[in-house]
Coordinates of C-alpha atoms in Angstrom, one line a residue:
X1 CA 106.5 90.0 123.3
X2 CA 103.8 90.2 120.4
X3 CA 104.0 87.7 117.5
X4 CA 104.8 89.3 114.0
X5 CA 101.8 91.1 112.2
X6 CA 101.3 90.4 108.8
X7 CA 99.0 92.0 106.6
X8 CA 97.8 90.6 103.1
X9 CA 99.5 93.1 101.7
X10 CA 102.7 92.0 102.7
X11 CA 101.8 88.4 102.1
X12 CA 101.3 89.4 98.6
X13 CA 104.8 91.2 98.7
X14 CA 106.0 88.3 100.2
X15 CA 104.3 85.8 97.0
X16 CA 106.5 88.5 94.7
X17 CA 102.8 89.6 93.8
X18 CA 101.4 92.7 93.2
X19 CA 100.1 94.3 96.7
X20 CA 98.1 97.1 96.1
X21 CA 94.5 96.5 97.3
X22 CA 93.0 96.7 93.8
X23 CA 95.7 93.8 92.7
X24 CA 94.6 91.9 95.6
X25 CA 90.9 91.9 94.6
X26 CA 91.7 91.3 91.6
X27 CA 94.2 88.0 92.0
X28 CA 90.8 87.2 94.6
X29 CA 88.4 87.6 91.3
X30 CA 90.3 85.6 88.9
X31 CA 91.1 82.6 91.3
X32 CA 87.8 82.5 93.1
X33 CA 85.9 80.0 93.8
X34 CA 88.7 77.7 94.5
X35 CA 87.7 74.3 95.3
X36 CA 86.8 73.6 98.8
X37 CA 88.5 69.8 97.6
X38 CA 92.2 71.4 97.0
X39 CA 94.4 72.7 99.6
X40 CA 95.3 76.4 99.0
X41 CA 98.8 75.4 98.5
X42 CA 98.1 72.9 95.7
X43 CA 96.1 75.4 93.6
X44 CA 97.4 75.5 90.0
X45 CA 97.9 79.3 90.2
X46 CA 100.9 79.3 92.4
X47 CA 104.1 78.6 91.5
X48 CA 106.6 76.2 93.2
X49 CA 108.0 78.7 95.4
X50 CA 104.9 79.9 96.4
X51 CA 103.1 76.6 97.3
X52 CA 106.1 75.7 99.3
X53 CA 105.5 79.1 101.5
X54 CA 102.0 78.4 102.0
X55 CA 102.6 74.6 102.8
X56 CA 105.1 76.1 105.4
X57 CA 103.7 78.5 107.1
X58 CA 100.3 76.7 107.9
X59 CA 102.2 73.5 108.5
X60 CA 104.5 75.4 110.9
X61 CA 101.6 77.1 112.4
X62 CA 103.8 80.0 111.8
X63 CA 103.3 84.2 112.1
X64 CA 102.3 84.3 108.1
X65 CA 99.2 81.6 108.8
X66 CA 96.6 83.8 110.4
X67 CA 96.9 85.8 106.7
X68 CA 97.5 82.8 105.0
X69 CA 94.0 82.1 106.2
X70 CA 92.6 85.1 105.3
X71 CA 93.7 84.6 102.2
X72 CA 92.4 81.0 101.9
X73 CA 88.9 82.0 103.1
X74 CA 88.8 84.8 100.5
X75 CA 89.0 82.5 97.3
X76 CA 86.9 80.3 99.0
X77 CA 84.4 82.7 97.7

């Protein structure tokens, strides 16, 4: 049996963010570069929820961390 696949799109979904590629890119333009010295989940842009959902899910090495990564590498910048 194959793990879930997550796309960033649906991470986005997921984050109750807009998911269309061009929201993406954009959310990536305004919040890059993020600070290679602060966690993804502890970026100011997120809200409670949502820092809690990333803390999870790479904690947990869980099926959303692979784009959770993705994610993190892209603000990285």
């Amino acid at each position: 049996m194959e793990p879930p696949s997550h796309t960033l799109q649906d991470l986005f979904l997921q984050l109750g963010l807009a998911s269309g590629q061009g929201d993406i890119d954009q959310f990536v333009a305004a919040h890059c570069p993020l600070a290679n010295a602060i966690e993804l989940a502890d970026a100011p842009f997120w809200t409670q929820a949502q820092a809690q959902f990333l803390r999870e899910e790479i904690a947990d090495d869980a099926d959303w961390a692979e784009v959770v990564d993705q994610l993190n590498v892209m603000l990285r910048g």
